[in-house]
Amino acid sequence: MRHDLTDLRLFVNVGETRNLTRAAERTFLSLPAASARIKNMEEGFKARLLVRLATGVSLTPAGEVLLHHARAIFTQLECLNADLQPFTRGVKGRLRLLANTTATNSFLADALSTFLPEHPDVDIELTEKSSVDIVLALRAGAGDLGIVSGTISSDGLDVYPLFRDELAVVTSLTHPLASEPRVQFADLLDQYQFVGIHPDSAIQTFLEDIASGLGKRVNQRVHVGSFEAVCRMVEAGAGIAVVPRACAARYSRPQALKVVPLADEWALRDRLLCRQRGRDLPRFAEDFIQHIMRATESDPSPI
């Protein structure tokens, strides 16, 4: 029974896309060639690996086992390449990093600014997801490191506490809320228009879920591309916004914005760095963890 790395890479791509056509494209194979490789693997293992569906494919229990081991093989190869980097040139390492909106708009830039110059042969694949999706991806082996909220169950993962951040309301200095010492999120939903970042972002999804649980909705007047743009729009009087205090401190001008604390318990959130429990990572991934730790320790924004 012989299966090469192309077979295994194809199967990993099938597991991630659940679509044989897209998996073949990712592996740079024609669809007939990909189908033939899957058939050969099934014959070699004497087990059915896929179930063809109208919308794609699903994995059989045997296929799930193969996917788990194939991912482990590629992780070990990345570790091998990383350990050999001091002796070779031109070998690229890759770190798959999953983060929520707050992380991508705050301390991660500082961590990357110090890590990347020290590791010119390492590429970072950064994907923004919600904390729930990050945990699921890490458990499935579809990411190397993830930054999540402490309110999410992290069973099956190794966890490193980073810091506690706080969601707060930002308003213009002339807004009626600017003089309030503290506000409740529910009280804002019926009265005020909001500025926020793109609707599919982790923080916007989180706030919409909170509002939905209250039987209300966020009256979103403007969507923009970053927390910095959110702060500029609030300064201009387009509405109010709920943002991490860390981002408000980083992107707002004290003479132009007022930060009003939220009284809701969910506004205080622990930030955790996670990885799959017991999984070996390349040395550069371990080094990146240290860069994140230093970036959060030196960032004056988190509370």
mmCIF file of C-alpha atoms in Angstrom:
data_model
loop_
_atom_site.group_PDB
_atom_site.id
_atom_site.type_symbol
_atom_site.label_atom_id
_atom_site.label_comp_id
_atom_site.label_asym_id
_atom_site.label_seq_id
_atom_site.Cartn_x
_atom_site.Cartn_y
_atom_site.Cartn_z
ATOM 1 C CA MET A 1 0.000 0.000 0.000
ATOM 2 C CA ARG A 2 1.720 3.191 -1.204
ATOM 3 C CA HIS A 3 0.304 6.660 -0.947
ATOM 4 C CA ASP A 4 2.331 9.761 -1.717
ATOM 5 C CA LEU A 5 2.098 13.268 -0.260
ATOM 6 C CA THR A 6 -0.081 14.407 -3.148
ATOM 7 C CA ASP A 7 -2.658 11.780 -2.165
ATOM 8 C CA LEU A 8 -2.605 12.995 1.414
ATOM 9 C CA ARG A 9 -2.699 16.686 0.457
ATOM 10 C CA LEU A 10 -5.662 15.984 -1.805
ATOM 11 C CA PHE A 11 -7.481 14.243 1.012
ATOM 12 C CA VAL A 12 -6.783 17.101 3.446
ATOM 13 C CA ASN A 13 -8.213 19.512 0.870
ATOM 14 C CA VAL A 14 -11.267 17.262 0.467
ATOM 15 C CA GLY A 15 -11.726 17.302 4.237
ATOM 16 C CA GLU A 16 -11.514 21.108 4.364
ATOM 17 C CA THR A 17 -13.723 21.874 1.352
ATOM 18 C CA ARG A 18 -16.066 18.845 1.394
ATOM 19 C CA ASN A 19 -16.036 19.232 -2.367
ATOM 20 C CA LEU A 20 -13.948 17.061 -4.706
ATOM 21 C CA THR A 21 -13.827 19.632 -7.520
ATOM 22 C CA ARG A 22 -12.497 22.410 -5.262
ATOM 23 C CA ALA A 23 -10.105 19.976 -3.572
ATOM 24 C CA ALA A 24 -8.723 18.974 -6.970
ATOM 25 C CA GLU A 25 -8.204 22.640 -7.883
ATOM 26 C CA ARG A 26 -6.388 23.287 -4.589
ATOM 27 C CA THR A 27 -4.131 20.301 -5.233
ATOM 28 C CA PHE A 28 -3.520 21.349 -8.876
ATOM 29 C CA LEU A 29 -5.074 18.153 -10.230
ATOM 30 C CA SER A 30 -7.760 17.545 -12.794
ATOM 31 C CA LEU A 31 -11.030 16.193 -11.447
ATOM 32 C CA PRO A 32 -10.549 12.751 -13.119
ATOM 33 C CA ALA A 33 -7.032 12.511 -11.658
ATOM 34 C CA ALA A 34 -8.295 13.434 -8.202
ATOM 35 C CA SER A 35 -11.126 10.902 -8.421
ATOM 36 C CA ALA A 36 -8.647 8.211 -9.485
ATOM 37 C CA ARG A 37 -6.395 8.984 -6.521
ATOM 38 C CA ILE A 38 -9.318 8.765 -4.086
ATOM 39 C CA LYS A 39 -10.371 5.451 -5.634
ATOM 40 C CA ASN A 40 -6.816 4.090 -5.333
ATOM 41 C CA MET A 41 -6.683 5.116 -1.665
ATOM 42 C CA GLU A 42 -9.998 3.406 -0.976
ATOM 43 C CA GLU A 43 -8.766 0.248 -2.687
ATOM 44 C CA GLY A 44 -5.445 0.381 -0.842
ATOM 45 C CA PHE A 45 -7.062 0.855 2.568
ATOM 46 C CA LYS A 46 -9.926 -1.504 1.678
ATOM 47 C CA ALA A 47 -12.336 1.020 3.141
ATOM 48 C CA ARG A 48 -14.735 3.596 1.776
ATOM 49 C CA LEU A 49 -13.451 7.095 2.533
ATOM 50 C CA LEU A 50 -16.062 9.392 0.982
ATOM 51 C CA VAL A 51 -19.792 9.526 0.462
ATOM 52 C CA ARG A 52 -20.808 11.433 -2.647
ATOM 53 C CA LEU A 53 -23.671 13.894 -2.073
ATOM 54 C CA ALA A 54 -25.593 16.211 -4.366
ATOM 55 C CA THR A 55 -23.849 19.226 -2.803
ATOM 56 C CA GLY A 56 -20.378 17.705 -2.401
ATOM 57 C CA VAL A 57 -18.952 14.887 -0.313
ATOM 58 C CA SER A 58 -18.899 13.789 3.317
ATOM 59 C CA LEU A 59 -16.284 11.708 5.070
ATOM 60 C CA THR A 60 -16.951 8.222 6.343
ATOM 61 C CA PRO A 61 -15.567 7.270 9.781
ATOM 62 C CA ALA A 62 -12.557 5.775 7.973
ATOM 63 C CA GLY A 63 -12.167 9.032 6.062
ATOM 64 C CA GLU A 64 -12.182 11.038 9.307
ATOM 65 C CA VAL A 65 -9.374 8.838 10.656
ATOM 66 C CA LEU A 66 -7.348 9.306 7.461
ATOM 67 C CA LEU A 67 -7.904 13.074 7.571
ATOM 68 C CA HIS A 68 -6.656 13.224 11.176
ATOM 69 C CA HIS A 69 -3.453 11.344 10.363
ATOM 70 C CA ALA A 70 -2.865 13.207 7.092
ATOM 71 C CA ARG A 71 -3.009 16.534 8.916
ATOM 72 C CA ALA A 72 -0.616 15.181 11.535
ATOM 73 C CA ILE A 73 1.822 14.130 8.811
ATOM 74 C CA PHE A 74 1.859 17.622 7.279
ATOM 75 C CA THR A 75 2.292 19.177 10.722
ATOM 76 C CA GLN A 76 5.320 16.960 11.295
ATOM 77 C CA LEU A 77 6.699 17.945 7.878
ATOM 78 C CA GLU A 78 6.341 21.613 8.804
ATOM 79 C CA CYS A 79 8.218 20.917 12.039
ATOM 80 C CA LEU A 80 10.915 19.125 10.050
ATOM 81 C CA ASN A 81 11.285 22.038 7.641
ATOM 82 C CA ALA A 82 11.375 24.524 10.521
ATOM 83 C CA ASP A 83 14.070 22.570 12.362
ATOM 84 C CA LEU A 84 16.156 22.345 9.191
ATOM 85 C CA GLN A 85 15.841 26.038 8.353
ATOM 86 C CA PRO A 86 19.125 26.989 10.077
ATOM 87 C CA PHE A 87 20.892 24.656 7.641
ATOM 88 C CA THR A 88 19.009 25.453 4.438
ATOM 89 C CA ARG A 89 17.883 28.390 2.339
ATOM 90 C CA GLY A 90 14.628 29.124 0.624
ATOM 91 C CA VAL A 91 12.419 26.751 2.642
ATOM 92 C CA LYS A 92 9.227 28.503 3.689
ATOM 93 C CA GLY A 93 7.386 27.778 6.915
ATOM 94 C CA ARG A 94 3.693 28.558 7.337
ATOM 95 C CA LEU A 95 1.722 29.380 10.469
ATOM 96 C CA ARG A 96 -2.080 29.268 10.326
ATOM 97 C CA LEU A 97 -3.339 31.840 12.800
ATOM 98 C CA LEU A 98 -7.033 32.295 13.618
ATOM 99 C CA ALA A 99 -8.113 35.428 15.474
ATOM 100 C CA ASN A 100 -11.202 37.414 16.304
ATOM 101 C CA THR A 101 -11.793 41.024 15.317
ATOM 102 C CA THR A 102 -10.305 42.557 18.452
ATOM 103 C CA ALA A 103 -6.994 40.733 18.071
ATOM 104 C CA THR A 104 -6.590 41.558 14.378
ATOM 105 C CA ASN A 105 -7.207 45.244 15.094
ATOM 106 C CA SER A 106 -4.979 45.625 18.142
ATOM 107 C CA PHE A 107 -1.954 43.772 19.520
ATOM 108 C CA LEU A 108 -1.439 41.310 16.637
ATOM 109 C CA ALA A 109 0.082 44.051 14.497
ATOM 110 C CA ASP A 110 2.731 44.626 17.178
ATOM 111 C CA ALA A 111 3.455 40.897 17.489
ATOM 112 C CA LEU A 112 3.796 40.491 13.723
ATOM 113 C CA SER A 113 5.986 43.589 13.388
ATOM 114 C CA THR A 114 8.619 41.999 15.639
ATOM 115 C CA PHE A 115 8.170 38.365 14.605
ATOM 116 C CA LEU A 116 8.272 38.654 10.804
ATOM 117 C CA PRO A 117 11.652 40.440 10.510
ATOM 118 C CA GLU A 118 13.185 37.775 12.758
ATOM 119 C CA HIS A 119 11.654 34.962 10.651
ATOM 120 C CA PRO A 120 11.893 35.953 6.968
ATOM 121 C CA ASP A 121 11.243 32.351 5.905
ATOM 122 C CA VAL A 122 7.904 32.090 7.699
ATOM 123 C CA ASP A 123 4.568 33.116 6.193
ATOM 124 C CA ILE A 124 1.551 33.914 8.397
ATOM 125 C CA GLU A 125 -1.890 32.868 7.163
ATOM 126 C CA LEU A 126 -4.184 35.058 9.284
ATOM 127 C CA THR A 127 -7.930 34.377 9.162
ATOM 128 C CA GLU A 128 -10.556 36.288 11.119
ATOM 129 C CA LYS A 129 -13.282 34.110 12.643
ATOM 130 C CA SER A 130 -15.609 34.161 15.620
ATOM 131 C CA SER A 131 -14.340 32.548 18.801
ATOM 132 C CA VAL A 132 -16.720 29.594 18.401
ATOM 133 C CA ASP A 133 -15.491 28.881 14.868
ATOM 134 C CA ILE A 134 -11.853 29.248 15.956
ATOM 135 C CA VAL A 135 -12.241 26.587 18.647
ATOM 136 C CA LEU A 136 -13.937 24.225 16.200
ATOM 137 C CA ALA A 137 -11.199 24.780 13.620
ATOM 138 C CA LEU A 138 -8.409 24.156 16.137
ATOM 139 C CA ARG A 139 -10.038 20.955 17.357
ATOM 140 C CA ALA A 140 -10.286 19.775 13.747
ATOM 141 C CA GLY A 141 -6.648 20.617 13.047
ATOM 142 C CA ALA A 142 -7.594 23.354 10.565
ATOM 143 C CA GLY A 143 -5.451 25.962 12.349
ATOM 144 C CA ASP A 144 -2.259 26.106 14.386
ATOM 145 C CA LEU A 145 -2.960 28.897 16.886
ATOM 146 C CA GLY A 146 -6.131 30.764 17.782
ATOM 147 C CA ILE A 147 -7.046 33.814 19.864
ATOM 148 C CA VAL A 148 -10.499 33.556 21.423
ATOM 149 C CA SER A 149 -12.763 34.971 24.091
ATOM 150 C CA GLY A 150 -12.636 33.354 27.511
ATOM 151 C CA THR A 151 -16.408 32.817 27.463
ATOM 152 C CA ILE A 152 -15.991 30.012 24.914
ATOM 153 C CA SER A 153 -15.477 26.391 25.986
ATOM 154 C CA SER A 154 -11.867 25.443 25.206
ATOM 155 C CA ASP A 155 -12.094 21.742 26.062
ATOM 156 C CA GLY A 156 -9.490 19.734 24.161
ATOM 157 C CA LEU A 157 -7.174 22.728 23.717
ATOM 158 C CA ASP A 158 -4.076 23.999 25.478
ATOM 159 C CA VAL A 159 -4.815 27.537 26.680
ATOM 160 C CA TYR A 160 -2.561 30.511 27.495
ATOM 161 C CA PRO A 161 -4.272 33.466 29.239
ATOM 162 C CA LEU A 162 -3.371 36.767 27.570
ATOM 163 C CA PHE A 163 -5.318 39.623 29.153
ATOM 164 C CA ARG A 164 -8.808 40.899 29.920
ATOM 165 C CA ASP A 165 -10.359 43.450 27.634
ATOM 166 C CA GLU A 166 -13.562 45.466 27.893
ATOM 167 C CA LEU A 167 -16.207 46.435 25.388
ATOM 168 C CA ALA A 168 -17.259 50.064 25.769
ATOM 169 C CA VAL A 169 -19.406 52.631 23.997
ATOM 170 C CA VAL A 170 -17.711 55.467 22.135
ATOM 171 C CA THR A 171 -19.597 58.691 21.416
ATOM 172 C CA SER A 172 -18.824 62.158 20.205
ATOM 173 C CA LEU A 173 -18.215 64.720 22.940
ATOM 174 C CA THR A 174 -21.550 66.415 22.245
ATOM 175 C CA HIS A 175 -23.624 63.216 22.295
ATOM 176 C CA PRO A 176 -26.231 62.854 25.106
ATOM 177 C CA LEU A 177 -24.466 59.696 26.349
ATOM 178 C CA ALA A 178 -21.112 61.460 26.754
ATOM 179 C CA SER A 179 -22.015 62.582 30.267
ATOM 180 C CA GLU A 180 -23.184 59.149 31.450
ATOM 181 C CA PRO A 181 -20.851 57.274 33.855
ATOM 182 C CA ARG A 182 -22.049 53.859 32.610
ATOM 183 C CA VAL A 183 -24.744 52.525 30.257
ATOM 184 C CA GLN A 184 -26.655 49.294 29.602
ATOM 185 C CA PHE A 185 -26.512 47.896 26.081
ATOM 186 C CA ALA A 186 -30.246 47.135 26.046
ATOM 187 C CA ASP A 187 -31.041 50.803 26.746
ATOM 188 C CA LEU A 188 -29.122 51.887 23.663
ATOM 189 C CA LEU A 189 -30.825 49.646 21.126
ATOM 190 C CA ASP A 190 -34.171 51.457 20.938
ATOM 191 C CA GLN A 191 -32.762 54.974 21.024
ATOM 192 C CA TYR A 192 -29.550 55.272 19.041
ATOM 193 C CA GLN A 193 -28.017 54.491 15.674
ATOM 194 C CA PHE A 194 -24.752 52.567 15.559
ATOM 195 C CA VAL A 195 -21.541 52.592 13.562
ATOM 196 C CA GLY A 196 -19.778 49.241 13.166
ATOM 197 C CA ILE A 197 -17.334 47.266 11.091
ATOM 198 C CA HIS A 198 -18.386 44.805 8.384
ATOM 199 C CA PRO A 199 -21.498 42.736 9.240
ATOM 200 C CA ASP A 200 -19.717 39.354 9.104
ATOM 201 C CA SER A 201 -16.990 40.354 11.560
ATOM 202 C CA ALA A 202 -16.749 38.477 14.839
ATOM 203 C CA ILE A 203 -17.637 41.474 17.016
ATOM 204 C CA GLN A 204 -20.648 42.511 14.924
ATOM 205 C CA THR A 205 -21.976 38.955 14.995
ATOM 206 C CA PHE A 206 -21.475 38.902 18.773
ATOM 207 C CA LEU A 207 -23.374 42.169 19.291
ATOM 208 C CA GLU A 208 -26.199 41.100 16.988
ATOM 209 C CA ASP A 209 -26.541 37.857 18.953
ATOM 210 C CA ILE A 210 -26.723 39.805 22.233
ATOM 211 C CA ALA A 211 -29.388 42.107 20.797
ATOM 212 C CA SER A 212 -31.361 39.179 19.404
ATOM 213 C CA GLY A 213 -31.327 37.538 22.827
ATOM 214 C CA LEU A 214 -32.925 40.706 24.182
ATOM 215 C CA GLY A 215 -35.613 40.601 21.494
ATOM 216 C CA LYS A 216 -34.122 43.644 19.774
ATOM 217 C CA ARG A 217 -31.814 44.502 16.905
ATOM 218 C CA VAL A 218 -28.859 46.823 16.399
ATOM 219 C CA ASN A 219 -29.876 49.869 14.355
ATOM 220 C CA GLN A 220 -26.746 49.882 12.209
ATOM 221 C CA ARG A 221 -26.454 53.127 10.292
ATOM 222 C CA VAL A 222 -22.950 52.743 8.866
ATOM 223 C CA HIS A 223 -20.573 49.831 8.263
ATOM 224 C CA VAL A 224 -16.889 50.560 7.731
ATOM 225 C CA GLY A 225 -13.720 48.505 7.361
ATOM 226 C CA SER A 226 -11.823 49.003 10.614
ATOM 227 C CA PHE A 227 -12.056 50.215 14.200
ATOM 228 C CA GLU A 228 -10.075 53.301 13.225
ATOM 229 C CA ALA A 229 -12.738 54.168 10.642
ATOM 230 C CA VAL A 230 -15.441 53.467 13.244
ATOM 231 C CA CYS A 231 -13.886 56.039 15.573
ATOM 232 C CA ARG A 232 -13.663 58.620 12.782
ATOM 233 C CA MET A 233 -17.342 58.091 11.915
ATOM 234 C CA VAL A 234 -18.379 58.478 15.559
ATOM 235 C CA GLU A 235 -16.348 61.697 15.770
ATOM 236 C CA ALA A 236 -18.272 62.938 12.737
ATOM 237 C CA GLY A 237 -21.590 62.301 14.483
ATOM 238 C CA ALA A 238 -22.715 59.316 12.391
ATOM 239 C CA GLY A 239 -23.759 57.374 15.484
ATOM 240 C CA ILE A 240 -22.381 55.591 18.517
ATOM 241 C CA ALA A 241 -20.318 52.390 18.527
ATOM 242 C CA VAL A 242 -19.427 49.478 20.770
ATOM 243 C CA VAL A 243 -15.733 48.696 20.463
ATOM 244 C CA PRO A 244 -13.032 47.087 22.599
ATOM 245 C CA ARG A 245 -11.531 49.641 24.959
ATOM 246 C CA ALA A 246 -8.126 48.577 23.632
ATOM 247 C CA CYS A 247 -9.120 49.687 20.137
ATOM 248 C CA ALA A 248 -10.750 52.887 21.377
ATOM 249 C CA ALA A 249 -7.501 53.803 23.128
ATOM 250 C CA ARG A 250 -5.462 52.950 20.043
ATOM 251 C CA TYR A 251 -7.543 54.651 17.370
ATOM 252 C CA SER A 252 -9.485 57.491 18.991
ATOM 253 C CA ARG A 253 -8.448 61.037 19.867
ATOM 254 C CA PRO A 254 -9.264 61.855 23.521
ATOM 255 C CA GLN A 255 -10.224 65.403 22.599
ATOM 256 C CA ALA A 256 -12.785 64.149 20.077
ATOM 257 C CA LEU A 257 -14.376 61.005 21.599
ATOM 258 C CA LYS A 258 -15.815 59.933 24.933
ATOM 259 C CA VAL A 259 -15.490 56.313 26.087
ATOM 260 C CA VAL A 260 -18.452 55.218 28.227
ATOM 261 C CA PRO A 261 -18.220 51.839 30.057
ATOM 262 C CA LEU A 262 -20.906 49.208 29.525
ATOM 263 C CA ALA A 263 -22.557 47.896 32.691
ATOM 264 C CA ASP A 264 -23.250 44.478 31.136
ATOM 265 C CA GLU A 265 -21.263 41.550 32.548
ATOM 266 C CA TRP A 266 -20.442 40.224 29.075
ATOM 267 C CA ALA A 267 -18.557 43.448 28.307
ATOM 268 C CA LEU A 268 -15.564 42.141 30.303
ATOM 269 C CA ARG A 269 -13.867 39.369 28.336
ATOM 270 C CA ASP A 270 -10.754 37.299 28.940
ATOM 271 C CA ARG A 271 -8.539 36.771 25.892
ATOM 272 C CA LEU A 272 -6.955 33.343 25.435
ATOM 273 C CA LEU A 273 -4.342 31.949 23.076
ATOM 274 C CA CYS A 274 -5.215 28.354 22.150
ATOM 275 C CA ARG A 275 -3.688 25.396 20.338
ATOM 276 C CA GLN A 276 -4.731 21.790 19.873
ATOM 277 C CA ARG A 277 -3.849 19.813 23.007
ATOM 278 C CA GLY A 278 -0.703 17.730 22.683
ATOM 279 C CA ARG A 279 -0.019 18.857 19.130
ATOM 280 C CA ASP A 280 3.573 19.452 18.081
ATOM 281 C CA LEU A 281 4.176 22.798 16.389
ATOM 282 C CA PRO A 282 7.287 24.087 14.594
ATOM 283 C CA ARG A 283 9.770 26.037 16.659
ATOM 284 C CA PHE A 284 8.800 29.267 14.936
ATOM 285 C CA ALA A 285 5.206 28.770 16.185
ATOM 286 C CA GLU A 286 6.462 28.479 19.741
ATOM 287 C CA ASP A 287 8.488 31.647 19.159
ATOM 288 C CA PHE A 288 5.412 33.440 17.823
ATOM 289 C CA ILE A 289 3.567 32.625 21.049
ATOM 290 C CA GLN A 290 6.288 34.486 22.944
ATOM 291 C CA HIS A 291 5.943 37.488 20.599
ATOM 292 C CA ILE A 292 2.186 37.580 21.285
ATOM 293 C CA MET A 293 2.814 37.404 25.026
ATOM 294 C CA ARG A 294 5.244 40.310 24.857
ATOM 295 C CA ALA A 295 2.918 42.368 22.650
ATOM 296 C CA THR A 296 0.013 42.005 25.081
ATOM 297 C CA GLU A 297 2.222 42.745 28.087
ATOM 298 C CA SER A 298 3.554 45.950 26.519
ATOM 299 C CA ASP A 299 0.215 47.125 25.068
ATOM 300 C CA PRO A 300 -1.194 49.740 27.465
ATOM 301 C CA SER A 301 -4.667 49.426 25.961
ATOM 302 C CA PRO A 302 -5.971 46.208 27.589
ATOM 303 C CA ILE A 303 -7.304 46.662 31.118
#
